[in-house]
Amino acid sequence: MSRVFHVPPPAAGQGGRGGQAGRHAARTGIGGHPAASAQASGAENLRAGIVAGYLSPHPPHLVYAENPPQNEPRSHGGWEVLRWAYDRLRQRIKQVHRPDVLIVHAPHWITMVGHHVNCVPNPKGLSVEPIFPHLFRYHYDFQTDVPLAEAIADEASGMGLVTSKMRKPGVRVDYATIGALHMVNPEWDIPVVSLSANNNPYFYSEASLGEMEVLGEATRRAVERTGRRAVLLASNSLSHLHWHEEPPVPEDMEREHPYNDHQYRWDMKLLESVRRGPTAPLRELISEHIEATASETKAGSLTWMLAAMGWPAVPGDVLGYGTIIGTGNAVVEWTPEGGRHG
């Protein structure tokens, strides 16, 4: 892990907050329903259900390199290949998929007892990455699709999972959730549902991936029952061994490369299977990759997403791969139809 730096408290007024709630109101109408927004915009013929899923890694360096107004630290860029992959993802989200909601499962909202679903209507606050506070101090303010969040929790509970609806407004949202959501939709004008990781990935070799498949099925049922048009985000890196010190300039790309050849080769083995399709062989390969690389997919996010999509019988579209402090990161799209976009 990187050294932890002491940082001064933010000056009053910093962080670029504001505007998200107004954009959400414009999208859904005051007190509106996210699913109704498609009809209001003349898109009533768009089908409901899960329309796409993305492997969307969350390293704080990507947000740092973007220099958004919500993040206090300033950078000189870096990690462009992954950021360009996110540019392509954003175009597909807005121009092709046009979702009512983004549903994200992230490995750093760790809950030791049960799967938690954020049901707070308007989470807002300051999210700080505990190892890289000099890179990520992000002021967030977004809208939750509460009816869908409650439906996911109810479906999961009905399928035998220990489940909790998190309703405490002041709880800080983890940086993995915020990082993935920012990189996918920096305008924050699409409502969100966020799910916890019911495991401790720092002590156990992998999550109960079978249980993550149940959570995926519960997510799919809730999306269909509520009539939402949803995009799923699995907020995972791949190989996850990383440097314990960073260069004086964090965005110095001369220092950026895979942790070692073994980690890189296993990432390529996984991604070649993704590119070939179908996804069913990934059930076993994800577990093998976890054991070989300490992959962050041990938190279960990728398994949850693919299970929710019914393990698509199509290849994934790898939009980009790159390393961040030595860890492997890929931006990948799956669609139920397997369609490709320019």
mmCIF file of C-alpha atoms in Angstrom, residues 61-299:
data_model
loop_
_atom_site.group_PDB
_atom_site.id
_atom_site.type_symbol
_atom_site.label_atom_id
_atom_site.label_comp_id
_atom_site.label_asym_id
_atom_site.label_seq_id
_atom_site.Cartn_x
_atom_site.Cartn_y
_atom_site.Cartn_z
ATOM 1 C CA HIS A 61 -6.141 7.577 -9.641
ATOM 2 C CA LEU A 62 -8.639 7.666 -12.519
ATOM 3 C CA VAL A 63 -10.860 10.258 -10.845
ATOM 4 C CA TYR A 64 -7.746 12.169 -9.737
ATOM 5 C CA ALA A 65 -6.462 12.273 -13.322
ATOM 6 C CA GLU A 66 -9.823 13.606 -14.579
ATOM 7 C CA ASN A 67 -9.658 16.704 -12.328
ATOM 8 C CA PRO A 68 -13.425 16.936 -11.763
ATOM 9 C CA PRO A 69 -14.582 19.885 -9.656
ATOM 10 C CA GLN A 70 -15.928 17.551 -6.962
ATOM 11 C CA ASN A 71 -12.454 16.164 -6.201
ATOM 12 C CA GLU A 72 -10.144 18.448 -4.229
ATOM 13 C CA PRO A 73 -6.684 17.220 -5.381
ATOM 14 C CA ARG A 74 -5.383 18.403 -8.773
ATOM 15 C CA SER A 75 -3.371 16.297 -11.237
ATOM 16 C CA HIS A 76 -1.481 16.493 -14.530
ATOM 17 C CA GLY A 77 -3.433 13.605 -16.076
ATOM 18 C CA GLY A 78 -2.230 10.039 -16.552
ATOM 19 C CA TRP A 79 -3.701 6.552 -17.149
ATOM 20 C CA GLU A 80 -5.149 7.814 -20.427
ATOM 21 C CA VAL A 81 -5.845 4.411 -22.012
ATOM 22 C CA LEU A 82 -8.270 3.486 -19.225
ATOM 23 C CA ARG A 83 -9.774 6.965 -19.187
ATOM 24 C CA TRP A 84 -10.338 6.821 -22.958
ATOM 25 C CA ALA A 85 -12.048 3.463 -22.448
ATOM 26 C CA TYR A 86 -14.387 5.164 -19.983
ATOM 27 C CA ASP A 87 -15.030 7.884 -22.590
ATOM 28 C CA ARG A 88 -16.341 5.197 -24.941
ATOM 29 C CA LEU A 89 -18.397 3.677 -22.133
ATOM 30 C CA ARG A 90 -20.010 7.037 -21.376
ATOM 31 C CA GLN A 91 -21.028 7.478 -25.016
ATOM 32 C CA ARG A 92 -22.698 4.072 -25.030
ATOM 33 C CA ILE A 93 -24.489 4.761 -21.748
ATOM 34 C CA LYS A 94 -26.010 8.017 -22.970
ATOM 35 C CA GLN A 95 -26.504 7.353 -26.688
ATOM 36 C CA VAL A 96 -27.363 3.646 -26.800
ATOM 37 C CA HIS A 97 -28.428 2.215 -23.443
ATOM 38 C CA ARG A 98 -30.191 5.287 -21.975
ATOM 39 C CA PRO A 99 -30.827 3.698 -18.565
ATOM 40 C CA ASP A 100 -33.229 4.757 -15.839
ATOM 41 C CA VAL A 101 -30.775 3.612 -13.179
ATOM 42 C CA LEU A 102 -27.187 2.533 -12.571
ATOM 43 C CA ILE A 103 -26.774 -0.381 -10.129
ATOM 44 C CA VAL A 104 -23.283 -0.743 -8.680
ATOM 45 C CA HIS A 105 -21.701 -3.460 -6.547
ATOM 46 C CA ALA A 106 -18.424 -2.319 -4.985
ATOM 47 C CA PRO A 107 -15.801 -4.195 -2.919
ATOM 48 C CA HIS A 108 -15.063 -1.409 -0.447
ATOM 49 C CA TRP A 109 -18.489 -1.082 1.107
ATOM 50 C CA ILE A 110 -17.717 -4.111 3.263
ATOM 51 C CA THR A 111 -20.513 -5.557 5.385
ATOM 52 C CA MET A 112 -19.615 -8.547 7.519
ATOM 53 C CA VAL A 113 -23.244 -9.522 8.211
ATOM 54 C CA GLY A 114 -25.481 -9.661 5.184
ATOM 55 C CA HIS A 115 -25.900 -7.801 1.920
ATOM 56 C CA HIS A 116 -26.813 -4.141 2.412
ATOM 57 C CA VAL A 117 -28.644 -1.952 -0.091
ATOM 58 C CA ASN A 118 -28.383 1.829 0.110
ATOM 59 C CA CYS A 119 -31.936 3.164 0.468
ATOM 60 C CA VAL A 120 -31.007 6.756 1.396
ATOM 61 C CA PRO A 121 -32.840 9.041 -1.089
ATOM 62 C CA ASN A 122 -30.082 11.654 -1.486
ATOM 63 C CA PRO A 123 -26.640 10.572 -0.238
ATOM 64 C CA LYS A 124 -24.259 13.496 0.064
ATOM 65 C CA GLY A 125 -20.955 14.098 1.786
ATOM 66 C CA LEU A 126 -17.198 13.734 1.416
ATOM 67 C CA SER A 127 -15.713 10.400 0.361
ATOM 68 C CA VAL A 128 -12.013 9.972 1.171
ATOM 69 C CA GLU A 129 -9.830 7.116 -0.032
ATOM 70 C CA PRO A 130 -8.061 5.995 3.169
ATOM 71 C CA ILE A 131 -4.755 5.001 1.520
ATOM 72 C CA PHE A 132 -4.667 7.793 -1.076
ATOM 73 C CA PRO A 133 -6.291 10.803 0.615
ATOM 74 C CA HIS A 134 -3.897 13.023 -1.342
ATOM 75 C CA LEU A 135 -5.603 11.786 -4.552
ATOM 76 C CA PHE A 136 -9.258 11.293 -3.657
ATOM 77 C CA ARG A 137 -11.345 13.634 -1.500
ATOM 78 C CA TYR A 138 -14.581 13.716 -3.425
ATOM 79 C CA HIS A 139 -17.750 15.677 -2.615
ATOM 80 C CA TYR A 140 -20.722 13.587 -3.760
ATOM 81 C CA ASP A 141 -24.410 14.400 -4.020
ATOM 82 C CA PHE A 142 -26.647 11.986 -5.925
ATOM 83 C CA GLN A 143 -30.112 10.456 -6.062
ATOM 84 C CA THR A 144 -31.025 6.880 -5.136
ATOM 85 C CA ASP A 145 -33.791 4.956 -6.868
ATOM 86 C CA VAL A 146 -35.294 3.991 -3.512
ATOM 87 C CA PRO A 147 -38.196 1.839 -4.809
ATOM 88 C CA LEU A 148 -35.769 -0.290 -6.826
ATOM 89 C CA ALA A 149 -33.282 -0.458 -3.938
ATOM 90 C CA GLU A 150 -36.033 -1.732 -1.638
ATOM 91 C CA ALA A 151 -37.200 -4.212 -4.270
ATOM 92 C CA ILE A 152 -33.682 -5.673 -4.611
ATOM 93 C CA ALA A 153 -33.420 -6.057 -0.845
ATOM 94 C CA ASP A 154 -36.839 -7.714 -0.680
ATOM 95 C CA GLU A 155 -36.072 -10.114 -3.522
ATOM 96 C CA ALA A 156 -32.706 -11.047 -1.999
ATOM 97 C CA SER A 157 -34.265 -11.635 1.397
ATOM 98 C CA GLY A 158 -37.002 -13.758 -0.158
ATOM 99 C CA MET A 159 -34.332 -15.895 -1.816
ATOM 100 C CA GLY A 160 -32.692 -16.628 1.532
ATOM 101 C CA LEU A 161 -29.933 -13.997 1.712
ATOM 102 C CA VAL A 162 -29.374 -12.014 4.900
ATOM 103 C CA THR A 163 -30.249 -8.532 3.689
ATOM 104 C CA SER A 164 -30.489 -5.035 5.177
ATOM 105 C CA LYS A 165 -31.897 -1.760 3.871
ATOM 106 C CA MET A 166 -29.429 0.973 4.811
ATOM 107 C CA ARG A 167 -31.389 4.143 5.626
ATOM 108 C CA LYS A 168 -29.013 6.234 7.778
ATOM 109 C CA PRO A 169 -28.484 9.486 5.830
ATOM 110 C CA GLY A 170 -25.117 10.412 7.321
ATOM 111 C CA VAL A 171 -23.269 7.221 6.385
ATOM 112 C CA ARG A 172 -20.291 7.993 4.149
ATOM 113 C CA VAL A 173 -20.385 6.335 0.721
ATOM 114 C CA ASP A 174 -17.226 4.351 -0.045
ATOM 115 C CA TYR A 175 -14.754 5.527 -2.655
ATOM 116 C CA ALA A 176 -15.148 2.414 -4.858
ATOM 117 C CA THR A 177 -18.842 3.158 -5.342
ATOM 118 C CA ILE A 178 -18.182 6.857 -5.953
ATOM 119 C CA GLY A 179 -15.188 6.233 -8.214
ATOM 120 C CA ALA A 180 -17.004 3.827 -10.516
ATOM 121 C CA LEU A 181 -20.118 6.008 -10.700
ATOM 122 C CA HIS A 182 -18.105 9.133 -11.483
ATOM 123 C CA MET A 183 -16.122 7.453 -14.253
ATOM 124 C CA VAL A 184 -19.305 6.054 -15.819
ATOM 125 C CA ASN A 185 -21.489 9.159 -15.410
ATOM 126 C CA PRO A 186 -19.649 12.297 -14.252
ATOM 127 C CA GLU A 187 -22.823 14.356 -14.713
ATOM 128 C CA TRP A 188 -24.522 12.324 -11.944
ATOM 129 C CA ASP A 189 -27.867 12.756 -13.705
ATOM 130 C CA ILE A 190 -28.916 9.092 -13.555
ATOM 131 C CA PRO A 191 -30.333 7.644 -10.301
ATOM 132 C CA VAL A 192 -28.303 5.005 -8.511
ATOM 133 C CA VAL A 193 -28.655 1.842 -6.450
ATOM 134 C CA SER A 194 -25.531 0.718 -4.569
ATOM 135 C CA LEU A 195 -24.929 -2.709 -3.036
ATOM 136 C CA SER A 196 -22.439 -3.776 -0.382
ATOM 137 C CA ALA A 197 -19.837 -6.540 -0.500
ATOM 138 C CA ASN A 198 -20.804 -9.127 2.119
ATOM 139 C CA ASN A 199 -17.295 -10.386 2.817
ATOM 140 C CA ASN A 200 -13.925 -9.208 3.979
ATOM 141 C CA PRO A 201 -11.658 -9.520 0.938
ATOM 142 C CA TYR A 202 -8.581 -8.682 2.983
ATOM 143 C CA PHE A 203 -8.862 -11.863 5.072
ATOM 144 C CA TYR A 204 -10.682 -14.421 2.920
ATOM 145 C CA SER A 205 -9.428 -15.745 -0.411
ATOM 146 C CA GLU A 206 -12.735 -15.129 -2.152
ATOM 147 C CA ALA A 207 -16.328 -14.205 -1.524
ATOM 148 C CA SER A 208 -19.044 -16.834 -1.528
ATOM 149 C CA LEU A 209 -19.433 -16.589 -5.271
ATOM 150 C CA GLY A 210 -22.451 -18.897 -5.212
ATOM 151 C CA GLU A 211 -24.202 -16.420 -2.939
ATOM 152 C CA MET A 212 -23.293 -13.618 -5.351
ATOM 153 C CA GLU A 213 -25.148 -15.514 -8.080
ATOM 154 C CA VAL A 214 -28.258 -15.484 -5.881
ATOM 155 C CA LEU A 215 -27.868 -11.732 -5.366
ATOM 156 C CA GLY A 216 -27.558 -11.330 -9.130
ATOM 157 C CA GLU A 217 -30.785 -13.215 -9.727
ATOM 158 C CA ALA A 218 -32.518 -11.114 -7.066
ATOM 159 C CA THR A 219 -31.271 -7.958 -8.793
ATOM 160 C CA ARG A 220 -32.631 -9.116 -12.152
ATOM 161 C CA ARG A 221 -36.029 -9.968 -10.679
ATOM 162 C CA ALA A 222 -36.290 -6.585 -8.954
ATOM 163 C CA VAL A 223 -35.331 -4.692 -12.131
ATOM 164 C CA GLU A 224 -37.959 -6.540 -14.151
ATOM 165 C CA ARG A 225 -40.650 -6.280 -11.469
ATOM 166 C CA THR A 226 -40.212 -2.498 -11.168
ATOM 167 C CA GLY A 227 -40.026 -1.937 -14.920
ATOM 168 C CA ARG A 228 -36.632 -0.270 -14.838
ATOM 169 C CA ARG A 229 -34.119 -0.006 -17.641
ATOM 170 C CA ALA A 230 -30.874 -0.744 -15.809
ATOM 171 C CA VAL A 231 -27.139 -0.776 -16.425
ATOM 172 C CA LEU A 232 -25.038 -2.814 -13.972
ATOM 173 C CA LEU A 233 -21.550 -1.838 -12.796
ATOM 174 C CA ALA A 234 -19.100 -4.348 -11.305
ATOM 175 C CA SER A 235 -16.573 -2.106 -9.586
ATOM 176 C CA ASN A 236 -13.563 -4.470 -9.632
ATOM 177 C CA SER A 237 -9.946 -4.371 -10.640
ATOM 178 C CA LEU A 238 -8.432 -7.645 -11.876
ATOM 179 C CA SER A 239 -4.963 -8.696 -10.640
ATOM 180 C CA HIS A 240 -4.449 -6.858 -7.383
ATOM 181 C CA LEU A 241 -0.875 -7.077 -6.168
ATOM 182 C CA HIS A 242 0.466 -3.518 -6.111
ATOM 183 C CA TRP A 243 3.373 -1.307 -5.143
ATOM 184 C CA HIS A 244 3.698 -0.230 -1.511
ATOM 185 C CA GLU A 245 5.352 3.070 -2.442
ATOM 186 C CA GLU A 246 4.482 5.545 -5.147
ATOM 187 C CA PRO A 247 6.663 7.966 -7.155
ATOM 188 C CA PRO A 248 6.986 11.609 -6.034
ATOM 189 C CA VAL A 249 4.551 12.510 -8.825
ATOM 190 C CA PRO A 250 1.727 9.915 -8.652
ATOM 191 C CA GLU A 251 0.831 10.392 -12.332
ATOM 192 C CA ASP A 252 4.396 9.653 -13.536
ATOM 193 C CA MET A 253 3.619 7.076 -16.233
ATOM 194 C CA GLU A 254 7.268 6.031 -16.476
ATOM 195 C CA ARG A 255 6.662 4.096 -13.254
ATOM 196 C CA GLU A 256 3.427 2.436 -14.377
ATOM 197 C CA HIS A 257 3.587 -1.214 -15.458
ATOM 198 C CA PRO A 258 2.223 -4.622 -14.346
ATOM 199 C CA TYR A 259 3.267 -5.783 -10.890
ATOM 200 C CA ASN A 260 4.895 -8.813 -12.511
ATOM 201 C CA ASP A 261 4.574 -10.998 -15.594
ATOM 202 C CA HIS A 262 2.606 -13.691 -13.748
ATOM 203 C CA GLN A 263 -0.124 -11.213 -12.796
ATOM 204 C CA TYR A 264 -0.251 -9.791 -16.322
ATOM 205 C CA ARG A 265 -0.441 -13.210 -17.998
ATOM 206 C CA TRP A 266 -3.350 -14.287 -15.824
ATOM 207 C CA ASP A 267 -5.199 -11.060 -16.620
ATOM 208 C CA MET A 268 -4.702 -11.802 -20.308
ATOM 209 C CA LYS A 269 -5.950 -15.375 -19.828
ATOM 210 C CA LEU A 270 -9.140 -14.072 -18.248
ATOM 211 C CA LEU A 271 -9.649 -11.342 -20.852
ATOM 212 C CA GLU A 272 -9.052 -13.694 -23.780
ATOM 213 C CA SER A 273 -11.863 -15.873 -22.427
ATOM 214 C CA VAL A 274 -14.031 -12.758 -22.074
ATOM 215 C CA ARG A 275 -13.315 -11.770 -25.681
ATOM 216 C CA ARG A 276 -14.084 -15.245 -27.028
ATOM 217 C CA GLY A 277 -17.343 -15.723 -25.118
ATOM 218 C CA PRO A 278 -19.635 -17.136 -23.926
ATOM 219 C CA THR A 279 -19.381 -16.155 -20.272
ATOM 220 C CA ALA A 280 -20.290 -19.528 -18.725
ATOM 221 C CA PRO A 281 -16.623 -20.703 -18.579
ATOM 222 C CA LEU A 282 -15.856 -17.621 -16.467
ATOM 223 C CA ARG A 283 -17.666 -19.235 -13.522
ATOM 224 C CA GLU A 284 -14.632 -21.476 -13.014
ATOM 225 C CA LEU A 285 -11.997 -19.183 -14.487
ATOM 226 C CA ILE A 286 -12.843 -16.278 -12.153
ATOM 227 C CA SER A 287 -12.112 -18.512 -9.158
ATOM 228 C CA GLU A 288 -8.832 -19.687 -10.708
ATOM 229 C CA HIS A 289 -7.863 -16.078 -11.463
ATOM 230 C CA ILE A 290 -8.588 -15.072 -7.850
ATOM 231 C CA GLU A 291 -6.275 -17.770 -6.526
ATOM 232 C CA ALA A 292 -3.532 -16.909 -9.011
ATOM 233 C CA THR A 293 -3.552 -13.117 -8.683
ATOM 234 C CA ALA A 294 -5.351 -12.062 -5.463
ATOM 235 C CA SER A 295 -7.881 -10.570 -7.878
ATOM 236 C CA GLU A 296 -10.302 -7.998 -6.531
ATOM 237 C CA THR A 297 -13.082 -10.023 -8.145
ATOM 238 C CA LYS A 298 -12.968 -12.080 -4.927
ATOM 239 C CA ALA A 299 -15.410 -9.464 -3.576
#
